[in-house]
mmCIF file of C-alpha atoms in Angstrom:
data_model
loop_
_atom_site.group_PDB
_atom_site.id
_atom_site.type_symbol
_atom_site.label_atom_id
_atom_site.label_comp_id
_atom_site.label_asym_id
_atom_site.label_seq_id
_atom_site.Cartn_x
_atom_site.Cartn_y
_atom_site.Cartn_z
ATOM 1 C CA MET A 226 59.367 26.163 -99.291
ATOM 2 C CA LYS A 227 56.832 24.551 -101.624
ATOM 3 C CA ARG A 228 59.312 24.672 -104.480
ATOM 4 C CA VAL A 229 61.991 23.081 -102.307
ATOM 5 C CA ALA A 230 59.542 20.395 -101.137
ATOM 6 C CA VAL A 231 58.476 19.551 -104.705
ATOM 7 C CA ILE A 232 62.085 19.397 -105.897
ATOM 8 C CA SER A 233 63.007 17.212 -102.926
ATOM 9 C CA ILE A 234 60.163 14.800 -103.697
ATOM 10 C CA ILE A 235 61.173 14.594 -107.362
ATOM 11 C CA THR A 236 64.764 13.960 -106.361
ATOM 12 C CA LEU A 237 63.750 11.205 -103.936
ATOM 13 C CA LEU A 238 61.558 9.580 -106.588
ATOM 14 C CA LEU A 239 64.456 9.602 -109.023
ATOM 15 C CA VAL A 240 66.760 8.053 -106.441
ATOM 16 C CA HIS A 241 64.265 5.301 -105.618
ATOM 17 C CA TYR A 242 63.574 4.747 -109.320
ATOM 18 C CA ASN A 243 67.287 4.327 -109.816
ATOM 19 C CA GLN A 244 67.409 1.723 -107.036
ATOM 20 C CA LEU A 245 64.481 -0.195 -108.477
ATOM 21 C CA VAL A 246 65.835 -0.430 -112.019
ATOM 22 C CA ALA A 247 69.555 -0.351 -111.309
ATOM 23 C CA GLN A 248 69.688 -4.091 -111.983
ATOM 24 C CA ASP A 249 69.067 -3.478 -115.697
ATOM 25 C CA PHE A 250 65.752 -5.298 -116.017
ATOM 26 C CA THR A 251 65.420 -6.243 -119.702
ATOM 27 C CA ILE A 252 62.326 -6.351 -121.921
ATOM 28 C CA GLY A 253 62.562 -8.273 -125.187
ATOM 29 C CA VAL A 254 60.286 -8.852 -128.186
ATOM 30 C CA GLY A 255 60.915 -11.199 -131.069
ATOM 31 C CA GLY A 256 59.464 -13.355 -133.788
ATOM 32 C CA GLY A 257 60.404 -15.990 -136.288
ATOM 33 C CA LEU A 258 59.669 -19.426 -137.700
ATOM 34 C CA ASN A 259 58.933 -22.815 -136.150
ATOM 35 C CA ILE A 260 59.688 -26.215 -137.658
ATOM 36 C CA PRO A 261 57.041 -28.229 -135.794
ATOM 37 C CA SER A 262 56.767 -31.999 -135.494
ATOM 38 C CA LEU A 263 55.523 -34.754 -133.222
ATOM 39 C CA LEU A 264 57.677 -37.221 -131.311
ATOM 40 C CA GLY A 265 56.559 -40.774 -130.626
ATOM 41 C CA GLY A 266 53.697 -40.624 -133.097
ATOM 42 C CA GLY A 267 54.761 -43.581 -135.240
ATOM 43 C CA SER A 268 53.103 -43.678 -138.638
ATOM 44 C CA ASP A 269 50.659 -40.992 -137.484
ATOM 45 C CA ASN A 270 53.433 -38.421 -137.220
ATOM 46 C CA PRO A 271 52.351 -35.619 -139.599
ATOM 47 C CA LEU A 272 55.997 -34.858 -140.334
ATOM 48 C CA LYS A 273 56.189 -38.221 -142.124
ATOM 49 C CA THR A 274 53.026 -37.694 -144.123
ATOM 50 C CA GLY A 275 54.052 -37.145 -147.705
ATOM 51 C CA ASN A 276 57.625 -36.516 -146.517
ATOM 52 C CA SER A 277 56.779 -32.869 -145.940
ATOM 53 C CA PHE A 278 56.221 -30.447 -143.110
ATOM 54 C CA LYS A 279 54.676 -27.060 -142.477
ATOM 55 C CA PHE A 280 56.404 -24.008 -141.043
ATOM 56 C CA GLY A 281 54.712 -22.150 -138.203
ATOM 57 C CA ASN A 282 54.994 -18.652 -136.789
ATOM 58 C CA ASP A 283 56.350 -17.719 -133.376
ATOM 59 C CA TYR A 284 56.029 -14.393 -131.531
ATOM 60 C CA GLU A 285 57.266 -13.655 -128.029
ATOM 61 C CA VAL A 286 57.684 -11.006 -125.370
ATOM 62 C CA TYR A 287 59.726 -11.587 -122.231
ATOM 63 C CA GLY A 288 61.231 -9.911 -119.211
ATOM 64 C CA ALA A 289 64.670 -10.860 -117.857
ATOM 65 C CA TYR A 290 66.146 -10.041 -114.467
ATOM 66 C CA PRO A 291 69.866 -10.480 -113.643
ATOM 67 C CA ILE A 292 70.795 -12.594 -110.631
ATOM 68 C CA SER A 293 74.541 -12.207 -111.150
ATOM 69 C CA LYS A 294 76.961 -10.760 -113.714
ATOM 70 C CA THR A 295 76.534 -13.782 -115.987
ATOM 71 C CA PHE A 296 73.207 -15.370 -114.974
ATOM 72 C CA SER A 297 69.656 -14.100 -115.386
ATOM 73 C CA CYS A 298 66.086 -15.421 -115.215
ATOM 74 C CA SER A 299 63.414 -14.677 -117.783
ATOM 75 C CA LEU A 300 59.649 -15.151 -117.965
ATOM 76 C CA GLY A 301 57.856 -14.836 -121.279
ATOM 77 C CA ILE A 302 54.622 -15.102 -123.227
ATOM 78 C CA ASP A 303 54.973 -16.911 -126.531
ATOM 79 C CA TYR A 304 52.432 -17.467 -129.332
ATOM 80 C CA SER A 305 53.604 -20.629 -131.064
ATOM 81 C CA GLN A 306 52.235 -22.610 -134.017
ATOM 82 C CA GLU A 307 53.199 -26.248 -133.431
ATOM 83 C CA GLY A 308 52.198 -29.810 -134.210
ATOM 84 C CA GLY A 309 53.180 -30.014 -137.885
ATOM 85 C CA LEU A 310 50.206 -30.618 -140.166
ATOM 86 C CA TYR A 311 47.897 -30.720 -137.136
ATOM 87 C CA LYS A 312 48.344 -26.932 -136.818
ATOM 88 C CA LEU A 313 48.292 -26.685 -133.035
ATOM 89 C CA ASN A 314 48.420 -23.082 -131.843
ATOM 90 C CA TYR A 315 49.685 -22.617 -128.284
ATOM 91 C CA LEU A 316 50.152 -19.781 -125.852
ATOM 92 C CA LEU A 317 53.315 -20.722 -123.968
ATOM 93 C CA VAL A 318 54.696 -19.298 -120.730
ATOM 94 C CA PRO A 319 58.408 -20.214 -120.651
ATOM 95 C CA PHE A 320 60.712 -19.704 -117.677
ATOM 96 C CA LEU A 321 64.420 -19.766 -118.540
ATOM 97 C CA VAL A 322 67.653 -19.580 -116.614
ATOM 98 C CA ARG A 323 70.172 -17.862 -118.890
ATOM 99 C CA HIS A 324 73.965 -17.782 -118.907
ATOM 100 C CA ASN A 325 75.758 -15.035 -120.773
ATOM 101 C CA TRP A 326 79.293 -14.874 -122.208
ATOM 102 C CA SER A 327 80.824 -11.647 -123.450
ATOM 103 C CA ILE A 328 82.493 -12.076 -126.843
ATOM 104 C CA SER A 329 83.316 -8.384 -127.214
ATOM 105 C CA PRO A 330 82.168 -5.138 -125.552
ATOM 106 C CA GLN A 331 79.133 -5.079 -127.873
ATOM 107 C CA THR A 332 78.515 -8.785 -128.553
ATOM 108 C CA ASN A 333 77.266 -11.508 -126.210
ATOM 109 C CA PHE A 334 76.534 -15.209 -126.555
ATOM 110 C CA TYR A 335 73.950 -16.831 -124.298
ATOM 111 C CA LEU A 336 72.345 -20.168 -123.461
ATOM 112 C CA GLY A 337 69.055 -20.700 -121.676
ATOM 113 C CA ALA A 338 66.996 -23.650 -120.460
ATOM 114 C CA GLY A 339 63.906 -24.220 -118.347
ATOM 115 C CA PRO A 340 60.291 -25.387 -118.125
ATOM 116 C CA PHE A 341 57.184 -23.994 -119.787
ATOM 117 C CA GLY A 342 53.423 -24.251 -119.507
ATOM 118 C CA GLY A 343 51.332 -24.290 -122.669
ATOM 119 C CA PHE A 344 47.663 -23.510 -123.325
ATOM 120 C CA LEU A 345 46.112 -24.803 -126.540
ATOM 121 C CA LEU A 346 44.345 -21.975 -128.370
ATOM 122 C CA ASN A 347 43.038 -23.948 -131.339
ATOM 123 C CA ALA A 348 43.778 -27.007 -133.465
ATOM 124 C CA ASN A 349 42.925 -28.407 -136.896
ATOM 125 C CA ARG A 350 41.176 -31.675 -136.000
ATOM 126 C CA THR A 351 40.362 -32.959 -139.502
ATOM 127 C CA ILE A 352 43.755 -33.732 -141.014
ATOM 128 C CA SER A 353 44.399 -37.407 -141.758
ATOM 129 C CA PRO A 354 45.963 -39.706 -140.774
ATOM 130 C CA GLY A 355 45.382 -39.635 -137.036
ATOM 131 C CA ARG A 356 42.546 -37.159 -136.463
ATOM 132 C CA LEU A 357 42.600 -35.093 -133.290
ATOM 133 C CA THR A 358 39.348 -36.151 -131.665
ATOM 134 C CA SER A 359 40.118 -34.834 -128.165
ATOM 135 C CA PRO A 360 43.304 -32.744 -127.877
ATOM 136 C CA ASN A 361 44.742 -31.887 -124.481
ATOM 137 C CA THR A 362 44.242 -28.200 -123.813
ATOM 138 C CA PHE A 363 47.212 -27.865 -121.442
ATOM 139 C CA ASN A 364 50.812 -28.988 -121.763
ATOM 140 C CA VAL A 365 54.041 -28.700 -119.833
ATOM 141 C CA GLY A 366 57.532 -29.328 -121.041
ATOM 142 C CA ILE A 367 61.079 -28.112 -121.281
ATOM 143 C CA GLY A 368 62.811 -25.820 -123.724
ATOM 144 C CA GLY A 369 66.161 -24.265 -124.478
ATOM 145 C CA VAL A 370 67.692 -21.468 -126.517
ATOM 146 C CA ALA A 371 71.098 -20.478 -127.825
ATOM 147 C CA GLY A 372 71.597 -16.986 -129.155
ATOM 148 C CA ILE A 373 73.823 -14.055 -129.899
ATOM 149 C CA SER A 374 73.066 -10.401 -129.204
ATOM 150 C CA ARG A 375 74.622 -7.179 -130.429
ATOM 151 C CA GLN A 376 74.395 -3.877 -128.571
ATOM 152 C CA LEU A 377 73.121 -0.981 -130.667
ATOM 153 C CA SER A 378 73.174 1.550 -127.821
ATOM 154 C CA ASP A 379 73.513 1.713 -124.042
ATOM 155 C CA THR A 380 69.997 0.346 -123.678
ATOM 156 C CA GLY A 381 69.091 -1.491 -126.896
ATOM 157 C CA ALA A 382 70.306 -4.664 -128.594
ATOM 158 C CA ILE A 383 69.247 -6.991 -131.386
ATOM 159 C CA PHE A 384 69.385 -10.749 -130.988
ATOM 160 C CA LEU A 385 69.256 -13.910 -133.081
ATOM 161 C CA GLU A 386 68.491 -17.210 -131.393
ATOM 162 C CA LEU A 387 67.809 -20.868 -132.059
ATOM 163 C CA GLY A 388 65.692 -22.985 -129.761
ATOM 164 C CA SER A 389 63.757 -26.192 -129.190
ATOM 165 C CA GLU A 390 60.714 -27.119 -127.107
ATOM 166 C CA TYR A 391 59.323 -30.504 -126.099
ATOM 167 C CA GLY A 392 55.924 -31.107 -124.495
ATOM 168 C CA SER A 393 55.769 -33.887 -121.932
ATOM 169 C CA VAL A 394 51.977 -34.270 -122.190
ATOM 170 C CA PRO A 395 50.664 -36.136 -125.289
ATOM 171 C CA ILE A 396 48.701 -33.895 -127.602
ATOM 172 C CA GLN A 397 45.601 -36.104 -127.497
ATOM 173 C CA LYS A 398 43.403 -37.715 -124.840
ATOM 174 C CA PRO A 399 43.257 -40.262 -123.340
ATOM 175 C CA ILE A 400 46.859 -39.957 -122.218
ATOM 176 C CA SER A 401 47.125 -43.725 -121.675
ATOM 177 C CA GLN A 402 46.603 -44.338 -125.414
ATOM 178 C CA ALA A 403 48.169 -41.200 -126.881
ATOM 179 C CA LYS A 404 51.662 -41.320 -128.346
ATOM 180 C CA GLY A 405 52.425 -38.041 -130.090
ATOM 181 C CA HIS A 406 54.222 -35.295 -128.167
ATOM 182 C CA MET A 407 54.672 -31.787 -129.519
ATOM 183 C CA TYR A 408 58.201 -30.864 -130.537
ATOM 184 C CA VAL A 409 59.421 -27.755 -132.312
ATOM 185 C CA ASP A 410 62.667 -26.208 -133.495
ATOM 186 C CA MET A 411 62.660 -22.453 -133.959
ATOM 187 C CA ILE A 412 64.669 -19.497 -135.159
ATOM 188 C CA LYS A 413 63.911 -15.964 -133.963
ATOM 189 C CA ILE A 414 65.153 -12.437 -134.359
ATOM 190 C CA GLY A 415 64.253 -9.656 -131.963
ATOM 191 C CA TYR A 416 65.076 -6.534 -130.000
ATOM 192 C CA SER A 417 65.749 -6.135 -126.281
ATOM 193 C CA PHE A 418 65.690 -2.968 -124.177
ATOM 194 C CA LYS A 419 67.339 -2.459 -120.786
ATOM 195 C CA LEU A 420 65.530 -0.475 -118.149
ATOM 196 C CA GLY A 421 67.653 1.399 -115.648
ATOM 197 C CA ALA A 422 70.474 2.478 -117.918
ATOM 198 C CA ASN A 423 68.729 5.739 -118.816
ATOM 199 C CA TYR A 424 69.085 7.110 -115.315
ATOM 200 C CA ALA A 425 72.855 6.984 -115.575
ATOM 201 C CA SER A 426 72.912 8.660 -118.970
ATOM 202 C CA PRO A 427 74.646 12.071 -119.390
ATOM 203 C CA SER A 428 71.316 13.845 -119.905
ATOM 204 C CA ASN A 429 69.905 12.538 -116.623
ATOM 205 C CA LYS A 430 73.122 13.348 -114.789
ATOM 206 C CA ARG A 431 72.802 16.950 -116.006
ATOM 207 C CA PHE A 432 69.179 16.966 -114.830
ATOM 208 C CA GLN A 433 70.236 15.764 -111.381
ATOM 209 C CA LYS A 434 72.832 18.573 -111.182
ATOM 210 C CA ILE A 435 70.175 21.158 -112.119
ATOM 211 C CA LEU A 436 67.859 19.827 -109.405
ATOM 212 C CA TYR A 437 70.655 19.929 -106.853
ATOM 213 C CA LYS A 438 71.636 23.519 -107.730
ATOM 214 C CA THR A 439 68.010 24.645 -107.686
ATOM 215 C CA GLU A 440 67.402 23.012 -104.306
ATOM 216 C CA MET A 441 70.464 24.717 -102.825
ATOM 217 C CA GLN A 442 69.311 28.176 -103.888
#
């Protein structure tokens, strides 16, 4: 009886696990380069200083949940180096609504757009012209991505995406006198992993059959 009870509990847990992850919740990680700038900064725009700019790094992790066959929502955590020569480093929390198009059985194209919140981690305040005497430590804005993904297996895929982000809050206080807004273009490459597909794999189906036969004995 104990063996039957244990097997029954395991079977029920597997069934409920299957229900929880059957929607193919996706985890993704990626990284790449930013081309940061400022908008509305006039002659103080670091992008115009010496006709040069600095690349920044970008690293992200996100979770995406499908709401239909073609739409999904994602929430991420993104370390982003922005602000051109000002070297503003942000921790961003982007929320995106994504639309997916199937190009082939293994290849998908997607677009995403939505708001983000940003927390300033640190900034270089000594670069001239236009020193950062009192940077805003929080920002909100809107961003978007366009990408293509390629399935490598039932659960894993690689992706390449382009994106842009614009901060609605000026980078410096007081807001009434500030002009420069953070803006960044980015390119990323990464890997995504679907949860839930493993349960339907042949190996798990065989395991379910073994449990069923054992329970019936």
